[in-house]
Coordinates of C-alpha atoms and ligand atoms in Angstrom, one line a residue:
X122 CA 48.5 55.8 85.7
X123 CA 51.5 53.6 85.9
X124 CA 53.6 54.2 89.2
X125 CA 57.1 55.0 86.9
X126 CA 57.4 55.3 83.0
X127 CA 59.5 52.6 82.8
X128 CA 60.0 49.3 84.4
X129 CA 63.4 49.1 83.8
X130 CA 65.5 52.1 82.5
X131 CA 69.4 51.3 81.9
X132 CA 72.5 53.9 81.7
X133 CA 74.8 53.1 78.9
X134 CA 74.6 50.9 75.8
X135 CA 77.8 49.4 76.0
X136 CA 77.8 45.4 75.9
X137 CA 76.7 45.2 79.5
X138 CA 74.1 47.7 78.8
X139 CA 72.7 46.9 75.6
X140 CA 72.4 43.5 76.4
X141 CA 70.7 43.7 79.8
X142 CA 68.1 46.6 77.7
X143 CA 67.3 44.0 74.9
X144 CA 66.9 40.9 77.7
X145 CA 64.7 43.1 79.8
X146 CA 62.4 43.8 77.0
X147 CA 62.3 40.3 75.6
X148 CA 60.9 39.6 79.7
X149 CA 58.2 41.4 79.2
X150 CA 59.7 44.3 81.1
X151 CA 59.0 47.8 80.4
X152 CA 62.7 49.4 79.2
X153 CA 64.5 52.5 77.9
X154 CA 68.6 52.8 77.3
X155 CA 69.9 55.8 78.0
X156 CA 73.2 56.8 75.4
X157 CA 75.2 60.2 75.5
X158 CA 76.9 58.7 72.2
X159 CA 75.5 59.1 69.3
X160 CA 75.8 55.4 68.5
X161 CA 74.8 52.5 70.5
X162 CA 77.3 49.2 71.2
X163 CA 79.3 51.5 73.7
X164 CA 83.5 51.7 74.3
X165 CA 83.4 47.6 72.4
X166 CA 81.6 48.3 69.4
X167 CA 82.5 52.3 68.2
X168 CA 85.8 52.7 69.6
X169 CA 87.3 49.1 71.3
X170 CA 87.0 45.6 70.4
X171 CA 85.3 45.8 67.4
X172 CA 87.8 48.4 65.3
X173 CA 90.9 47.0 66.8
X174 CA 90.0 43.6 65.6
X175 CA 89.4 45.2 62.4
X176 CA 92.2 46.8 62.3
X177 CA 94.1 43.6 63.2
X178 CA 92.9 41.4 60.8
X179 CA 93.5 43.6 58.0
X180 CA 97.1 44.7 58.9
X181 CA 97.5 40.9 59.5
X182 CA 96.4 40.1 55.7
X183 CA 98.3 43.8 54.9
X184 CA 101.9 41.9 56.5
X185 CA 101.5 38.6 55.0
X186 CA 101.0 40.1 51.7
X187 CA 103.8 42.8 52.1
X188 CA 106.3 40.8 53.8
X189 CA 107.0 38.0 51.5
X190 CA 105.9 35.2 54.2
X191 CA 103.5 33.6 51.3
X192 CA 106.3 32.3 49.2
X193 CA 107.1 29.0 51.2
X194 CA 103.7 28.1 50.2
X195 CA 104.0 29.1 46.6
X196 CA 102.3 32.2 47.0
X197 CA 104.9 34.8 45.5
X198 CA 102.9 38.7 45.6
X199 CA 104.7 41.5 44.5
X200 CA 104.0 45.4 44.4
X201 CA 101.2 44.6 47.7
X202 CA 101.0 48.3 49.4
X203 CA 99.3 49.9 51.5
X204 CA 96.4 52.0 51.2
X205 CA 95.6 53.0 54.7
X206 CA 92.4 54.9 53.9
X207 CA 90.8 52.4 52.6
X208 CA 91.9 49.9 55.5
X209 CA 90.1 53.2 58.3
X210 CA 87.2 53.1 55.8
X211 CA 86.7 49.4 56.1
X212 CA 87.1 49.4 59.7
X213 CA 84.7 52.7 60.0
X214 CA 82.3 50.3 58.1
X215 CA 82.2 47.5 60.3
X216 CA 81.6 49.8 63.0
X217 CA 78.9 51.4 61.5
X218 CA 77.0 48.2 60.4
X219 CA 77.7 47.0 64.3
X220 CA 76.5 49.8 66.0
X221 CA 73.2 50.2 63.7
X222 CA 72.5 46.2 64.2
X223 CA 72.0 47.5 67.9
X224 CA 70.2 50.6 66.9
X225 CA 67.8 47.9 64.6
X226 CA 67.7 45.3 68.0
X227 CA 66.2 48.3 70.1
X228 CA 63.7 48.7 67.7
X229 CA 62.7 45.6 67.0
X230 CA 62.4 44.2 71.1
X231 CA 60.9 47.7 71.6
X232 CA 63.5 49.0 74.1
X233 CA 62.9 53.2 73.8
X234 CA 66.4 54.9 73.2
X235 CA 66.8 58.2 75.0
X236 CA 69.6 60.1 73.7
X237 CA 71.6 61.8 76.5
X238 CA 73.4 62.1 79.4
X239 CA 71.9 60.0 82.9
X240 CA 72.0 61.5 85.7
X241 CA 70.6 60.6 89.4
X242 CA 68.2 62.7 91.0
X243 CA 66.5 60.5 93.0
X244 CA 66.5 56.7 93.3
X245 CA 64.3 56.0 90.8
X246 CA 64.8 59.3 88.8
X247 CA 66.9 60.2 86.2
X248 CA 67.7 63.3 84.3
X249 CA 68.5 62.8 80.4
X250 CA 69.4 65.9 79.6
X251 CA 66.7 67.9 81.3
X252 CA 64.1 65.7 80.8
X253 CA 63.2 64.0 83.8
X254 CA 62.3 59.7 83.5
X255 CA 61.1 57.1 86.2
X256 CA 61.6 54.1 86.6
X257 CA 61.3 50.7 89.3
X258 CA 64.3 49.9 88.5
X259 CA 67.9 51.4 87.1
X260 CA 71.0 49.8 86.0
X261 CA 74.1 51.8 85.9
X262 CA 76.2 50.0 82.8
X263 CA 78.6 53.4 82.5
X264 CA 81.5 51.7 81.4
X265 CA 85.0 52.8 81.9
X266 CA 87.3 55.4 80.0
X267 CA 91.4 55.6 79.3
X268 CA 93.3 55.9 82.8
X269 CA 95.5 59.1 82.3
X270 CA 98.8 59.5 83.2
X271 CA 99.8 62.7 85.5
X272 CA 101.6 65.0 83.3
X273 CA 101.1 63.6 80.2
X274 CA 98.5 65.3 78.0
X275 CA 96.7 63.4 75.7
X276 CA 96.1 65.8 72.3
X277 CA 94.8 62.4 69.7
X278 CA 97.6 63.6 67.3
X279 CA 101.0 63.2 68.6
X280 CA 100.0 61.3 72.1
X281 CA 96.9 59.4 71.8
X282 CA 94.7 56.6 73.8
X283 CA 93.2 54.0 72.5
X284 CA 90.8 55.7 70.1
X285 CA 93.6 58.0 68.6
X286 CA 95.5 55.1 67.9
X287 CA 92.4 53.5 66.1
X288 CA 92.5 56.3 64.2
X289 CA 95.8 57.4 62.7
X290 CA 95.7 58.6 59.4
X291 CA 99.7 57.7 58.8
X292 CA 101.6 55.1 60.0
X293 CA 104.1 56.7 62.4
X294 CA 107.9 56.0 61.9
X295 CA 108.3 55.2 65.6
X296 CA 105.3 54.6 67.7
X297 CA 106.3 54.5 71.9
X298 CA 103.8 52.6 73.8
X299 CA 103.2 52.8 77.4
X300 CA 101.9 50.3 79.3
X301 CA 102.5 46.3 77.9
X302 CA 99.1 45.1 78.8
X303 CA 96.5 44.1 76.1
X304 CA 95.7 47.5 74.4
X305 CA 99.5 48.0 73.9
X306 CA 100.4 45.0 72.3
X307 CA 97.1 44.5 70.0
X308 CA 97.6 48.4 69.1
X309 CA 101.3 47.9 69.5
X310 CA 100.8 44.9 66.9
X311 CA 98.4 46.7 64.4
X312 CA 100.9 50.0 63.8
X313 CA 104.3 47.8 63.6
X314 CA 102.5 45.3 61.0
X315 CA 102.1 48.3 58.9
X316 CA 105.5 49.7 59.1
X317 CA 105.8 51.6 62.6
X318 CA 109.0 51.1 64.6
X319 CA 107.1 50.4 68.0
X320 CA 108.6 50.5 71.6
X321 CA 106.6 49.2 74.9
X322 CA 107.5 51.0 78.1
X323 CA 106.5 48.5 81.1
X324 CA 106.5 49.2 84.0
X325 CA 106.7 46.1 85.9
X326 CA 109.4 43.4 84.8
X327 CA 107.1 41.4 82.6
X328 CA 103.8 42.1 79.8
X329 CA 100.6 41.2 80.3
X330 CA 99.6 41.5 84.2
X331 CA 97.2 39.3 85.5
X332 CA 98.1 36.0 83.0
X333 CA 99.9 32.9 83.8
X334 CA 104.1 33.6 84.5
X335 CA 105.0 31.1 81.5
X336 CA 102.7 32.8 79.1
X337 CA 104.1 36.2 80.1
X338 CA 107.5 35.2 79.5
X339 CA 106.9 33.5 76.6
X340 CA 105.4 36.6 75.7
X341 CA 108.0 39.3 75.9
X342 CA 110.3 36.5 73.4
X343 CA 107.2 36.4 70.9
X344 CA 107.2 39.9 70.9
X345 CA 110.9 40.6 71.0
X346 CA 111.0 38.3 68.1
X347 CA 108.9 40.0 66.0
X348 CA 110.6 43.1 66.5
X349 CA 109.1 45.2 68.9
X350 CA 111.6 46.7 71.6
X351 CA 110.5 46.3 75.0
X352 CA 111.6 48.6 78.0
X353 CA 110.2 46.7 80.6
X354 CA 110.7 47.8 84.4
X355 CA 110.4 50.6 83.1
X356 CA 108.9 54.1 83.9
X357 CA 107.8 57.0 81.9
X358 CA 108.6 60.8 83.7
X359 CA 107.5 63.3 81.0
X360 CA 106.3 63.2 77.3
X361 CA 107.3 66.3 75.4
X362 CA 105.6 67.3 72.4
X363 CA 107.4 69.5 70.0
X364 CA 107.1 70.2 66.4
X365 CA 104.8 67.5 66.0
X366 CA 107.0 64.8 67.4
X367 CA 107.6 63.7 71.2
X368 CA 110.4 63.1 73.9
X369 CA 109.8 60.5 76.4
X370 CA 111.7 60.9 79.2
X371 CA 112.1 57.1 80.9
X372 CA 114.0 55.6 83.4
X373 CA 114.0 52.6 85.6
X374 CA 110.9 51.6 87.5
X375 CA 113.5 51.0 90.8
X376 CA 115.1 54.7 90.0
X377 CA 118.5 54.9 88.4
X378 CA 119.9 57.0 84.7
X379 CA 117.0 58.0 82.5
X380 CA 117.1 57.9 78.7
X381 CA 115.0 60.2 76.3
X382 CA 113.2 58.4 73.2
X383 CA 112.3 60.2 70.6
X384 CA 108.9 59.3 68.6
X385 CA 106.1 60.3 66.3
X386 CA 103.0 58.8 68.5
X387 CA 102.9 58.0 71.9
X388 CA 100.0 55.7 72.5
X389 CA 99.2 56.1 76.4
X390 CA 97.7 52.7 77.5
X391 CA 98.3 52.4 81.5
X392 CA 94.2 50.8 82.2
X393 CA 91.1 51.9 82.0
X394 CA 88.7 53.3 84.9
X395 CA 85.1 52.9 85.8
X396 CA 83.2 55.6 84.9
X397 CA 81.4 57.1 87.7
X398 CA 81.7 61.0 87.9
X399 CA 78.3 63.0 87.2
X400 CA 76.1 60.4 87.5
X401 CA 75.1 62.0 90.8
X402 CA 75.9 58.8 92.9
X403 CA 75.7 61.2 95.9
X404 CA 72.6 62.2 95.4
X405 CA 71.0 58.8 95.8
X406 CA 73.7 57.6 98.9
X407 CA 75.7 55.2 96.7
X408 CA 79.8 55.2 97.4
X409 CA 82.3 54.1 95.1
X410 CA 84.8 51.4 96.1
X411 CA 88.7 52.5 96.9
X412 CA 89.1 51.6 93.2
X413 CA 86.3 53.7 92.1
X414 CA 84.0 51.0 91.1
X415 CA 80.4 50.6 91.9
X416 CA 80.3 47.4 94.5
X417 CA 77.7 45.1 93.6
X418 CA 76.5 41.9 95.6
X419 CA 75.8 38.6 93.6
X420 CA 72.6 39.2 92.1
X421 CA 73.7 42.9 90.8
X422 CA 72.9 44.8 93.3
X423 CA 73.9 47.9 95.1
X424 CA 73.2 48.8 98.3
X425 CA 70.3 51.4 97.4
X426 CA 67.0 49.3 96.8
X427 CA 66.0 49.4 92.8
X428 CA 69.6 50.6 91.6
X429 CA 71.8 47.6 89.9
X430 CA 75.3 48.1 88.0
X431 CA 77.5 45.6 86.0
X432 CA 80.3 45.5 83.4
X433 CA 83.4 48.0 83.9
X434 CA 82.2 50.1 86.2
X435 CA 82.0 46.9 88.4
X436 CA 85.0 44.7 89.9
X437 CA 86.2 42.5 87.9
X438 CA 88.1 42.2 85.0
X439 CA 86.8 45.1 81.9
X440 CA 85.8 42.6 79.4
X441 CA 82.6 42.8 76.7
X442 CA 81.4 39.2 77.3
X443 CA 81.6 39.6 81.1
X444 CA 79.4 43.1 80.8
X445 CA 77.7 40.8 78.4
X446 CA 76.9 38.1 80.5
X447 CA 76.1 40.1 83.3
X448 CA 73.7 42.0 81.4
X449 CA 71.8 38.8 80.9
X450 CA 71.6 37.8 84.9
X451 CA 70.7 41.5 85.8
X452 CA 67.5 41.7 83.8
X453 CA 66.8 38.0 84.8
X454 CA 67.3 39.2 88.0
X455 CA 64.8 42.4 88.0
X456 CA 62.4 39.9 86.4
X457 CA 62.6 37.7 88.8
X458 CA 64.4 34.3 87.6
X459 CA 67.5 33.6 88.7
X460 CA 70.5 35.3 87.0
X461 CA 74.1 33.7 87.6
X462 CA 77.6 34.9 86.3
X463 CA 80.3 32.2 87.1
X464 CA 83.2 34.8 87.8
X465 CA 85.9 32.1 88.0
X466 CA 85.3 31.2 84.5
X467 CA 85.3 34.4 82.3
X468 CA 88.1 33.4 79.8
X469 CA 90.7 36.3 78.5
X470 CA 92.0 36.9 75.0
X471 CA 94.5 39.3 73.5
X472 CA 94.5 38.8 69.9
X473 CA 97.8 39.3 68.6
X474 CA 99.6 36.7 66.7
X475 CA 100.0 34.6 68.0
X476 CA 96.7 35.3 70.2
X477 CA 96.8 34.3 74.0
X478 CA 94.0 32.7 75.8
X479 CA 93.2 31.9 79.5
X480 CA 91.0 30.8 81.9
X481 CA 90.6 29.9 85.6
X482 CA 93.3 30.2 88.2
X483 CA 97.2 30.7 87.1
X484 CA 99.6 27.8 87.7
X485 CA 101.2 31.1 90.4
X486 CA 97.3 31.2 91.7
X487 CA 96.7 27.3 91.3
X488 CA 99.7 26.2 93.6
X489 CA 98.8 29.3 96.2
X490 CA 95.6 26.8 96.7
X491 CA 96.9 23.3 96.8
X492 CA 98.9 20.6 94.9
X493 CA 98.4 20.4 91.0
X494 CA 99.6 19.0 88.0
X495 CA 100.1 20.9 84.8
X496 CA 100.1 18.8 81.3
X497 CA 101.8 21.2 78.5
X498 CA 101.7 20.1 74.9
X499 CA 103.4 22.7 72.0
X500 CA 101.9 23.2 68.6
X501 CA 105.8 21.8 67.5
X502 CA 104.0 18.4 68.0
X503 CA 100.4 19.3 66.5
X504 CA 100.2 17.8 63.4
X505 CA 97.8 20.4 61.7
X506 CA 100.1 23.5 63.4
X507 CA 103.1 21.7 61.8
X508 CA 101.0 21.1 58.1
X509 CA 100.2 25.0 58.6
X510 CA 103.7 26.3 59.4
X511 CA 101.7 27.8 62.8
X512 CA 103.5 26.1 65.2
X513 CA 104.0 29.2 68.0
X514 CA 102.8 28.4 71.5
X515 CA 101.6 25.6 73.3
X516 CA 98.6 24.6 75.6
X517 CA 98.9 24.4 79.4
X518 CA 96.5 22.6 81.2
X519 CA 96.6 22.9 85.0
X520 CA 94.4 20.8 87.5
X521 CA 94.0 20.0 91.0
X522 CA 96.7 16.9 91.9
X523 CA 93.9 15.2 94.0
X524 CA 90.6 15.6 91.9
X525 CA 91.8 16.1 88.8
X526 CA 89.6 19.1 88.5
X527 CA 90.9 21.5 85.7
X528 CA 91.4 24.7 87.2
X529 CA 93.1 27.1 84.3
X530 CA 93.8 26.6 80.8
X531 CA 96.4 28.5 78.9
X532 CA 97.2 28.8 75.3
X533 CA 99.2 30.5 73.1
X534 CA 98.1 30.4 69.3
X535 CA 97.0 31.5 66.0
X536 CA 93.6 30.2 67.2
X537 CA 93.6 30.6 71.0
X538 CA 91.0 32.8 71.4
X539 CA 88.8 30.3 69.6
X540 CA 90.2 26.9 71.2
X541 CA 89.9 28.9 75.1
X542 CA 85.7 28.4 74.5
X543 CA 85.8 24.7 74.7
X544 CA 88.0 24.8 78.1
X545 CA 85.6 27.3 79.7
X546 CA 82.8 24.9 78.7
X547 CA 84.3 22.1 80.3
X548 CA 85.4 24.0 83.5
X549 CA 81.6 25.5 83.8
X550 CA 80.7 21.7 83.6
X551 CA 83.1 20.8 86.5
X552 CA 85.6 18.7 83.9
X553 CA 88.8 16.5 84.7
X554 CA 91.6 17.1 83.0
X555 CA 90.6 12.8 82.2
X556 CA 87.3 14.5 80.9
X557 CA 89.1 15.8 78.1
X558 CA 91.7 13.9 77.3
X559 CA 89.0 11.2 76.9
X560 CA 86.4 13.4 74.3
X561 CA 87.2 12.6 71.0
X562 CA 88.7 15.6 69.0
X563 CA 88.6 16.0 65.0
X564 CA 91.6 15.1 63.3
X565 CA 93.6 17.2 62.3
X566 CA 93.0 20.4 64.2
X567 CA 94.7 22.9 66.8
X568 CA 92.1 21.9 69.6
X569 CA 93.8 18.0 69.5
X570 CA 96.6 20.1 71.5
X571 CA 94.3 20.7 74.4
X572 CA 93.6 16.7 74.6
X573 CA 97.1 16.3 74.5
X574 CA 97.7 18.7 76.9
X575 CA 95.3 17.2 78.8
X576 CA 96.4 13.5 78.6
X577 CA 99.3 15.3 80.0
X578 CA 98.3 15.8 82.9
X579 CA 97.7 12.2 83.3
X580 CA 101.5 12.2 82.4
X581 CA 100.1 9.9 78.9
X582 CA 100.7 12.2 75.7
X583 CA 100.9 10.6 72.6
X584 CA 102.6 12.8 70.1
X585 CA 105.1 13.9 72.8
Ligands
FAD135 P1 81.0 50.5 77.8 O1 81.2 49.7 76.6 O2 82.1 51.4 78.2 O3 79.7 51.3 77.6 C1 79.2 52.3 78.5 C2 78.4 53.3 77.7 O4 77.8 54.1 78.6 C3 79.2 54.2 76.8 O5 78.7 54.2 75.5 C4 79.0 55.6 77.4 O6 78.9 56.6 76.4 C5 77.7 55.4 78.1 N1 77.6 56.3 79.3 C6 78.5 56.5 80.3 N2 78.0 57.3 81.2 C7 76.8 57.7 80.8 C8 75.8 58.6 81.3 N3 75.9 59.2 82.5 N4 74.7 58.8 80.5 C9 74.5 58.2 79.3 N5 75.4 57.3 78.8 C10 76.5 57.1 79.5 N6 86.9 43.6 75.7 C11 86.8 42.3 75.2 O7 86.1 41.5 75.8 N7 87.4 41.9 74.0 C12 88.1 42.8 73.3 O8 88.6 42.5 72.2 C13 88.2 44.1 73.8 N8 88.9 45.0 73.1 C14 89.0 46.3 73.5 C15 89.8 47.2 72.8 C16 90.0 48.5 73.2 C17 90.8 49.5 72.4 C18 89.3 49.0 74.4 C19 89.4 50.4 74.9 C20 88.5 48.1 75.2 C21 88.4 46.7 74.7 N9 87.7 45.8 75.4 C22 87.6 44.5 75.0 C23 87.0 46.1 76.7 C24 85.5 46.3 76.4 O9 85.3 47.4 75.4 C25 84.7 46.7 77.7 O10 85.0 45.7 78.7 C26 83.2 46.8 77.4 O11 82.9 47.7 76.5 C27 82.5 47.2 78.7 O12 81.2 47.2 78.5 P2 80.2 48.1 79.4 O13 78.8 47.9 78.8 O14 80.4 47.9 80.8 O15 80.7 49.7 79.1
NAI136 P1 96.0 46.7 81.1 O1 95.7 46.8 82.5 O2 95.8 45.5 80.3 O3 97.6 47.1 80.9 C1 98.1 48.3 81.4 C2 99.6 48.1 81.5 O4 100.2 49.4 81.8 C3 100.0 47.2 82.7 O5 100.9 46.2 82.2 C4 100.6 48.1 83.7 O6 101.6 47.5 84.5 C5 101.2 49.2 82.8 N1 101.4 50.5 83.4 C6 100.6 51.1 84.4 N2 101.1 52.3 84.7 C7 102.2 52.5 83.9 C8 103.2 53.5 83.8 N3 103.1 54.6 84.5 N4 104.2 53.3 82.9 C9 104.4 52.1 82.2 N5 103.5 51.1 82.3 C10 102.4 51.3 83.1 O7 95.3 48.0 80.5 P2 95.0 48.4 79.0 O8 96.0 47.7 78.1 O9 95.0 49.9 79.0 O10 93.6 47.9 78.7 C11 92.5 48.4 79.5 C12 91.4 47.3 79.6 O11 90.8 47.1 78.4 C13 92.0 46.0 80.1 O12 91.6 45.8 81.4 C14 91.3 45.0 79.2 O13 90.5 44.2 80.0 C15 90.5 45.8 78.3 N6 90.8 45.3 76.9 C16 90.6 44.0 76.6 C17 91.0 43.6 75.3 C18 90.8 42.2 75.0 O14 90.0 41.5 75.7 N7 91.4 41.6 74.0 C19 91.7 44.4 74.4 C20 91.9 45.8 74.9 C21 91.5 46.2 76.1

């Protein structure tokens, strides 16, 4: 009789999970996925990336319809209205089609699904819900959950997260977000598209931590111009709920007067947190890290012999392709290949419009390290931006002044989170800033602005 039942038995189905099950099983490797949910594909695909880019493409269409913006081109539509039923139903559909792709990938690489909650009792032993499993080796892909805020309740009608926002069945008149990072502004971005009033409460003195200090800026004025108030250096005190509407009590992030705001929704979006609790860590001898995470070394790791983690519950920034891509190395790892994440090239959208891309080092992180030169190019000069009347943004290009290496790349456009894939590929493959200035791009697209940008650096654009 085999020593465990499984080789390899994983804890959560979210991107990092799924993946790692399916890549396990495809190595031969004996696997089960455990899943409280009653759907696979995790936080991304039943309540995170997958309905808010739903949800944001249709209130996009919804906006250009409604709003008149079509005419220049010839496109007059009246009467367009919304039917916001229809639009849940559509995005309830592509969740449901995702999340049973996965359920139909488990079953065809074999990868057993045991429905339930994992939960250590020894090393190599889990309970699923009082059913006891073995295995050589475990992978803890838990994921994270909505940070709270002390002393503001979240009830999913009047103050939501994330997945009450996803969900609302009317389009509240005023909609106060807190917290300006990427949930807030792609949720912020969905509701006011289709007719909210929407306010972002920041605390610190710009959006978007963590991205390059000329994107943020530019930012806040995209935003601002589009309509959304922003209360930045700003912090919330209380949310009261009464009647069905709320009072936010704000007031400077320094101290100073407060204000009250009244709204219909308050979406609480202040970060997200690995999920760690009752998975009976203790029980095996595995700490969390002062952020709560599960520390990993480079191969996936932890400290107890047989138990991995990776994605969210992990340092590092809580995004589906990174949990992706270390679901990949892990099970190469357990198989024994060799399974690499590059973390300095894990590239960062939020998909607003315009959408905002990054990756590598910010030019505030670049110059920490040494001398560099930045090339910028805007999509005012890009001939196909200009014949689309999508001229918002620009790319920035930043790379080391002595090697030319290029060490970040930011852009801000319709089509940045498409365009950021080719500079990760070239940064993976070690590229000068010369490297792409020199590849020949197709004529007449977006991307020619990251060759410009790039011949920037080289202080030689053409259409500049
Ligand atoms: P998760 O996806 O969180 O999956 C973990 C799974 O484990 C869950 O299904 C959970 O039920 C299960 N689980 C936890 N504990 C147990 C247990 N003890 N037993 C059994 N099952 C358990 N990222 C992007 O890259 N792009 C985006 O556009 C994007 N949009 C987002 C939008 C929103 C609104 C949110 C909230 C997040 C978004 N993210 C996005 C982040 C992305 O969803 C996460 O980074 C990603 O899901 C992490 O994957 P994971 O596998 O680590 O964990
Ligand atoms: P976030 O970390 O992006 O932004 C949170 C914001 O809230 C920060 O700007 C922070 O300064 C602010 N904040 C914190 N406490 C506050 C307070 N008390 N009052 C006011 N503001 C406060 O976190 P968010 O938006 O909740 O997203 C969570 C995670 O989900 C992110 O780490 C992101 O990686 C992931 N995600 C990724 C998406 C994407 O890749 N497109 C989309 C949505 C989420």
């Amino acid at each position: 009789m085999a020593e465990y039942d499984y080789d390899v038995l994983i804890i959560g189905a979210g991107p990092g999970g799924y993946v790692a099950a399916i890549r396990a099983a495809q190595l031969g490797l004996k696997t089960a996925c455990v899943e409280s949910r009653d759907t696979l594909g995790g936080t991304c695909l039943n309540v995170g990336c997958m309905p808010s880019k739903a949800l944001l493409h249709a209130s996009h269409l919804y906006e250009e319809a409604h709003s008149g913006a079509l005419a220049k081109f010839g496109v007059n539509i009246s009467g367009a209205s919304l039917d916001l039923g229809q639009m849940q139903a559509e995005k309830n559909e592509v969740v449901s089609s995702l999340t049973g792709g996965i359920a139909f990938l488990f079953k065809k690489n074999k990868v057993t699904w045991l429905k339930g909650h994992g939960r250590f009792t020894a090393a190599h032993t889990v309970d699923v819900d009082g059913q006891t499993v073995t295995a050589k080796n475990i992978v803890i892909a838990t994921g994270s959950s909505v940070t709270p805020l002390p002393g503001v309740a979240i009830d999913q009608k009047v103050v939501v997260d994330s997945t009450g926002a996803l969900a609302f069945d009317k389009v509240p008149g005023h909609l106060v977000v807190i917290g300006g990072g990427v949930i807030g502004l792609e949720l912020g971005s969905v509701w006011k598209r289709l007719g909210a009033k929407v306010t972002v409460v920041e605390y610190l003195d710009q959006l978007l931590p963590g991205m390059d200090g000329e994107v943020r800026k530019e930012a806040a004025k995209i935003f601002k111009k589009q309509g959304m108030e922003l209360k930045l250096g700003t912090k919330v005190t209380g949310v009261a709920v009464k009647g069905g509407t709320a009072t936010v009590s704000i007031e400077p992030a320094a101290g100073g007067t407060g204000e009250k705001i009244e709204a219909d929704a308050v979406l609480v979006a202040i970060g997200r947190r690995a999920n760690t609790e009752g998975l009976g860590l203790d029980v095996i001898g595995l700490e969390t890290n002062a952020r709560g995470q599960i520390d990993i070394d480079h191969d996936f790791a932890t400290k107890v012999p047989g138990v991995w983690a990776i994605g969210d519950v992990v340092p590092g920034p809580m995004l589906a392709h990174k949990a992706e891509d270390e679901g990949l190395a892990v099970a190469e790892n357990i198989a024994g290949l060799t399974g690499i994440v590059n973390h300095d090239v894990i590239p960062g959208v939020v998909y607003t419009n315009p959408e905002f891309a990054s990756v590598g080092l910010t030019e505030e992180q670049a110059k920490e390290r040494g001398e560099i030169k930045i090339g910028k190019f805007p999509f005012m000069a890009n001939s196909r931006a200009k014949a689309n009347r999508d001229t918002e943004g620009f790319v920035k290009v930043i790379a080391d002044a002595k090697t030319d290496r290029v060490l970040g790349v930011h852009i801000i456009s319709s089509l940045a989170g498409t365009m950021i894939a080719q500079a990760a590929q070239a940064m993976e493959f070690g590229a000068t800033s010369e490297d792409i200035a020199y590849t020949c791009h197709a004529h007449p697209t977006h991307a020619e602005a990251l060759k410009e940008a790039a011949m920037g650096v080289l202080g030689k654009p053409i259409h500049m």
